Every structure is written in C-alpha cells, then in structure tokens.
Amino acid sequence: MGINFSEVNFSYQKPKRRRAVVQTLHGINLRIDDKGEFIAIVGHTGSGKSTLVQMMNALLLPLSGRLEIFGTEIKKKTVLKPIRKRVGLVFQFPEYQIFEETVLKDIAFGPKNFGLPDPEGRAREVAEIMGITDLLERSPFTLSGGQLRKVAICGILASNPEILILDEPTVGLDPFTKSELLELLKKLNREYEKSIIIITHDMDVVSEYAQRVIVLKEGGIVYDGDKKTLFKKEHLLEEYDLDYPETMRILKALKERFQADIDINQHSIEATYQEILKAFGEEDEH
Amino acid sequence: MVEVKNLSFSYRKGTRVIDSVSVKIEKGEFVTILGHNGSGKSTLAKLLVGLLKADSGEIYLDGRILNEDTVDELRGKIGIVFQNPDNQFVGVTVRDDIAFGLENRCYPREEMLRLIDEYSRLVNMEKFLEYNPENLSGGEKQRVAIAGILAYNPDIIIFDEATSMLDPKGVREVNEVMSQLRGKKTIIQITHNLNEAIASDRVLVMKDGKIILNDVPEKVFREKETLKASRLDILDCMKLIEMIEATQGLKNKKELEEFLWELTFRK
C-alpha cells in the first residue's frame, strides 16, 4: 500500500497550447511504504520538492503516468477525503493557518472535518504525544512560534494519518525547539510506526534523522536510497550540490590532519565520538 | 555608531520583551545577536529602526537620539532586511523596487538611475532589473532587498534572520554580499544559528529580553552552560571537545582538542 508513483509527469501549465510544456516533475517512479519510513527530500529551490509532496497528498494531479495512494488511483473524479485523512501534509509555516479560539479547538478541527468520532478526545491524545497538553485551553495568539508549530502538526496528526509529510518543518526554529520537534517526529516514526517524510535543506537534519534520502534535481529524482550510501559517494554530493553534514565535515578534517584511519560516514555526535575513539584510543592490551 | 541605553519594551503590560538593554556598537563593526525564539532579538531590531517605540530608555544613531521628531530623518541611517523574502516587495520590477526607497527620499532621476545601476551590480542582480520580483528565488529576492537598502546609503544594516528561509545556495549568495559590506557598513546580524555567528567581530547573546553575553565569538562559544541555558545548543565541535576532555587514554588528546577548536572557526 502506501504511495506509488509510476512514470508520473506534472506541469503547472496546461498542455493543450501545443507549445513545449515546461514540466515541473518528469518520469517520477517512487514507492513509499505506509509504515516506519523516515525520508528526507532534498534539492534546490525549484527542483520540484513541494510539488512532489503535494501530489502525495493528492493536492495536485498527475498530467500523465499513474499515481496510487493507498491502492486508489488518483484521477480527476477520485474521492479524495479518505486519502487525505491517511496522508497528512503539514505546509511550510503551518502556524499561519491556525485560526480557532483555543488550541484544543484548532487541533480538533481536522478530525471534525473528516467526520471522525470524538475529535476533541483525539486532539487531547495527540497533544499528549507532542507534550503540549498544558496549552490546550490557551488562545493560539498567545503562543510562541515553536509552540504554534507543534499545535499545527497536532492538527494534522489528530486525524491519525499513516503517512505524515512536512514541508521544511524546522525553518525559523531555534536549535533547541528544532531538535525537540525532530525528536517528536522520531518518536512518531519509531513508536507509532508512522512514515515520516520531510523536505529540508538542512543536511544535519538529513544526516541525523533520515534513513532514506530522495534527491530532486530539475524536476527529476536523481537519487533515491539509503542515507549512508549517498554520503559514501563524494562525487554524488558534489554533483547534486549538497553540503556535508557537520559530523562528516569534522571527521573528514580530522582524517586529513592526522592521517588517521577514520570512516567519515557517521551521522550522530555519539557515532562521531566513537569513531574518534577507534582512531585515537590506545590499543587494548591482549 | 549605535548606542542603546537602558532600553525596555513590552507588547502587553507585565511582560518585558526587552528588559533594560544597554549596548554600544561601533561604526563598521559586524555584530551578531544570538537568541532563541522569543528572546527579544527581533523586537530589539524593530526598536532600532523605529518600527516600535520603547517604553523607556534611549537609542542613539550616530550620536543623535531616536524619537518621534528624529525618526523620519534617522531612518535614512539604518536599513533592515527581514526574514521572509516575500514580505518586502513593493515594486512590479526589480528596478522599481530598488527605486522605491530613493523615490521616497526624493532623489533626482539621474542620481536614481546611477544608484540602481551601481547597487544592482554590487548584489549581482543587474541582469534582473526588468524582472518581476515574484519570479526570483529566495536568495535573489533578499539580494534585491539589500540593494534597495544600500541605494539610500544607510550606515547601519540589520539582517534579521535574513537567510533562515533560503536554500543553501541562497544562504551563500546573501552571505557573500554581507561579507562584501564588511567594514564599510555597521552590520547587525540577528540569528539563532551559532554557525552564522562565527565570522562576526562580536556576539551578543539574548535571553528573556536581556543581553547575557557580549564578547568575541571565541569567548562566547566557550560559555557552554550559558549557551545551553539560553536554548542555543553548542556547536558539534564543542560537544566533541567536551567528550574528548572527559576521555582517558587518547592519543594526541591535546592536539585533537586544539584542532577541533581551530576547525570551529575555519569555514
């Protein structure tokens, strides 16, 4: 199940004008599982990232090719509500779309809109998971940016989607709030088996949290696979104009400076430290 | 030069967003203000450009006090680049947009044309003058905004999280312009990204509306506990130094620590 793209093309222009159409996305083949994936989509502005995730939520329809979401082919007349309930999309700066009087009401709006039973009960549940129960009775207008973003994500989560997509969820957040939010996404992924898809420019986020990376370039997928495999291939990073994550930058510099035997492909501070221990620790006595 | 004396501000009664802040920024200095979301750093910027009025305290720009009588005139001395590239355009073309600030200040036409030409070149946007700003990338939009500010020749430019919504290419483009301006303008950069503070002359750390650290980056980055308590995290290199310090029996321990420290400032 999940999401299947097969040879999908998309363009914002109408094709009937008989001119060569600039395609926003072309030849997209992609399978996304509905359980336990943690995917980062990276690529330049204009590479088609936001378009791609909007198709995953059936906000945009393919121009040609086949797009299936949870077994239903997405066409003009497809009933989309049940699909959108299962694939939640959190836009960039979702806090701008909060409008209810209280946090509780705002979070409950989604499930209510989908006609799910007990929307407020669901709202309380997700607020518990995201650690914001103390905010439920407050007016959204009294909250900080980081709090608001959590509220907005709760609003999507309350409908219990299997796949949760977030378009640049950490932009504008301070380091503390950012890692707090990412840890929550990790928890949703690990403990609740949700598939998480994030669009990000932050290679440190990709490095620390994603398992699978999709690289978009000029509307096509140029890489789709395991994170470590991507980072192993230096020429690919250069070709796609991606930065090294900080951990790898540090290890690479250490390796060059000390001519040490270091595997630089590490993606957390702990793993980086362990690699340093391996390279610089005294030999064990045998 | 910017001088702030005992400045306080609150949006509503009771909560002070800016709490008795005093600070001096010299002409030509490049200062970074670090702080978490809600620490007061953007409010301070709005006070400096006269978009907000302080409850108490004074702001001096080039020795002249900023108040209702002087604000119109002093606004010519200071410019601000905002976070969201989409929120700062008025013109239909890049040319119009750069011209806007000049028109407001009644520059003669010939002079305007010359300035638009000069500053669009400086930010590498001279080929886009007839473009609609809507069709530009985030980095390009921010560069146009910078040109629009430079054209009226303020001494002080504030970058209020001006790169936080850009992709890595956009960040590089804006940073390049910023480093070109270094020394020529007084630059106040507002960010919560410690990496961006590394290159500055001085770092101010804000928390709960107060400036709690005010020193060169090399000193500020050593204040691990204060940074953590200010919700700012510490750099990966610093974390590793801390871990290595606590480890027994490492070869080259001292060299490792020194190298990681150097690496922090090598970007």
mmCIF file of C-alpha atoms in Angstrom, chain A residues 43-45 92-93 96 142 144-146 168 171-177 179-180 201 204 241 243 246-247 249-250 253-254 257-258 269-270 272-273 276-277 279-283, chain B residues 12 35-37 83-84 137-138 161 164-169 172 192-195 228 231-233 236-237 239-240 243-244 247 249-252 255-256 259-260 263-264 266-267:
data_model
loop_
_atom_site.group_PDB
_atom_site.id
_atom_site.type_symbol
_atom_site.label_atom_id
_atom_site.label_comp_id
_atom_site.label_asym_id
_atom_site.label_seq_id
_atom_site.Cartn_x
_atom_site.Cartn_y
_atom_site.Cartn_z
ATOM 1 C CA GLY A 43 17.098 19.589 -3.673
ATOM 2 C CA HIS A 44 17.369 23.201 -4.727
ATOM 3 C CA THR A 45 14.561 25.711 -4.712
ATOM 4 C CA GLN A 92 5.717 25.378 5.448
ATOM 5 C CA PHE A 93 4.993 27.812 8.288
ATOM 6 C CA TYR A 96 -0.017 30.917 9.810
ATOM 7 C CA THR A 142 -0.528 33.894 22.954
ATOM 8 C CA SER A 144 5.471 31.247 20.698
ATOM 9 C CA GLY A 145 6.493 30.229 17.178
ATOM 10 C CA GLY A 146 7.761 26.836 18.273
ATOM 11 C CA GLU A 168 10.537 22.318 5.886
ATOM 12 C CA VAL A 171 12.741 26.558 9.267
ATOM 13 C CA GLY A 172 12.904 29.538 11.602
ATOM 14 C CA LEU A 173 13.110 27.473 14.790
ATOM 15 C CA ASP A 174 15.926 27.922 17.280
ATOM 16 C CA PRO A 175 18.253 24.941 17.816
ATOM 17 C CA PHE A 176 16.508 23.792 20.980
ATOM 18 C CA THR A 177 12.990 23.902 19.543
ATOM 19 C CA SER A 179 15.723 19.258 17.988
ATOM 20 C CA GLU A 180 12.702 18.977 20.251
ATOM 21 C CA HIS A 201 17.735 21.965 3.155
ATOM 22 C CA ASP A 204 22.483 17.932 9.540
ATOM 23 C CA ASP A 241 25.454 20.424 -4.781
ATOM 24 C CA ASP A 243 26.805 20.050 1.718
ATOM 25 C CA GLU A 246 28.737 18.753 10.249
ATOM 26 C CA THR A 247 29.741 15.357 11.696
ATOM 27 C CA ARG A 249 32.932 17.643 7.834
ATOM 28 C CA ILE A 250 34.642 17.271 11.219
ATOM 29 C CA ALA A 253 39.145 17.287 8.547
ATOM 30 C CA LEU A 254 40.453 15.039 11.348
ATOM 31 C CA ARG A 257 45.037 16.403 9.558
ATOM 32 C CA PHE A 258 46.075 13.271 11.473
ATOM 33 C CA ILE A 269 27.689 13.069 17.723
ATOM 34 C CA GLU A 270 27.871 9.762 19.584
ATOM 35 C CA THR A 272 31.407 10.541 15.597
ATOM 36 C CA TYR A 273 32.889 10.307 19.071
ATOM 37 C CA ILE A 276 37.399 9.202 17.143
ATOM 38 C CA LEU A 277 37.871 6.716 19.997
ATOM 39 C CA ALA A 279 41.138 6.038 15.673
ATOM 40 C CA PHE A 280 42.841 7.662 18.659
ATOM 41 C CA GLY A 281 42.197 5.286 21.544
ATOM 42 C CA GLU A 282 45.170 3.369 22.935
ATOM 43 C CA GLU A 283 45.446 -0.215 21.760
ATOM 44 C CA ARG B 12 1.421 43.977 26.781
ATOM 45 C CA GLY B 35 18.951 34.272 20.855
ATOM 46 C CA HIS B 36 16.227 31.623 20.857
ATOM 47 C CA ASN B 37 12.705 32.162 19.501
ATOM 48 C CA GLN B 83 13.409 37.110 7.298
ATOM 49 C CA ASN B 84 10.713 36.455 4.730
ATOM 50 C CA SER B 137 14.461 32.732 -5.974
ATOM 51 C CA GLY B 138 14.610 33.491 -2.253
ATOM 52 C CA GLU B 161 17.301 36.161 10.168
ATOM 53 C CA SER B 164 16.787 31.447 7.532
ATOM 54 C CA MET B 165 14.216 30.814 4.799
ATOM 55 C CA LEU B 166 16.716 30.317 1.982
ATOM 56 C CA ASP B 167 18.191 27.178 0.482
ATOM 57 C CA PRO B 168 21.964 26.645 0.849
ATOM 58 C CA LYS B 169 22.675 28.429 -2.445
ATOM 59 C CA ARG B 172 25.744 31.550 0.274
ATOM 60 C CA HIS B 192 19.800 31.679 16.258
ATOM 61 C CA ASN B 193 22.279 29.754 14.180
ATOM 62 C CA LEU B 194 25.607 29.614 16.013
ATOM 63 C CA ASN B 195 27.433 28.802 12.798
ATOM 64 C CA LYS B 228 22.668 25.680 26.621
ATOM 65 C CA ARG B 231 18.282 27.282 24.316
ATOM 66 C CA LEU B 232 21.029 27.783 21.772
ATOM 67 C CA ASP B 233 22.756 24.424 21.820
ATOM 68 C CA ASP B 236 29.264 19.950 17.235
ATOM 69 C CA CYS B 237 32.999 20.652 17.554
ATOM 70 C CA LYS B 239 30.425 18.854 22.004
ATOM 71 C CA LEU B 240 33.234 16.631 20.784
ATOM 72 C CA MET B 243 33.608 14.421 25.235
ATOM 73 C CA ILE B 244 37.306 14.125 24.419
ATOM 74 C CA THR B 247 38.099 10.572 27.946
ATOM 75 C CA GLY B 249 43.921 7.333 27.308
ATOM 76 C CA LEU B 250 43.550 9.082 23.985
ATOM 77 C CA LYS B 251 46.485 9.547 21.663
ATOM 78 C CA ASN B 252 47.066 13.141 20.538
ATOM 79 C CA GLU B 255 46.254 18.188 19.508
ATOM 80 C CA LEU B 256 42.777 16.793 18.872
ATOM 81 C CA PHE B 259 42.406 21.083 16.101
ATOM 82 C CA LEU B 260 38.658 20.857 16.765
ATOM 83 C CA LEU B 263 38.101 23.860 12.941
ATOM 84 C CA THR B 264 35.189 25.664 14.527
ATOM 85 C CA ARG B 266 37.535 27.615 9.814
ATOM 86 C CA LYS B 267 34.555 27.886 7.497
#
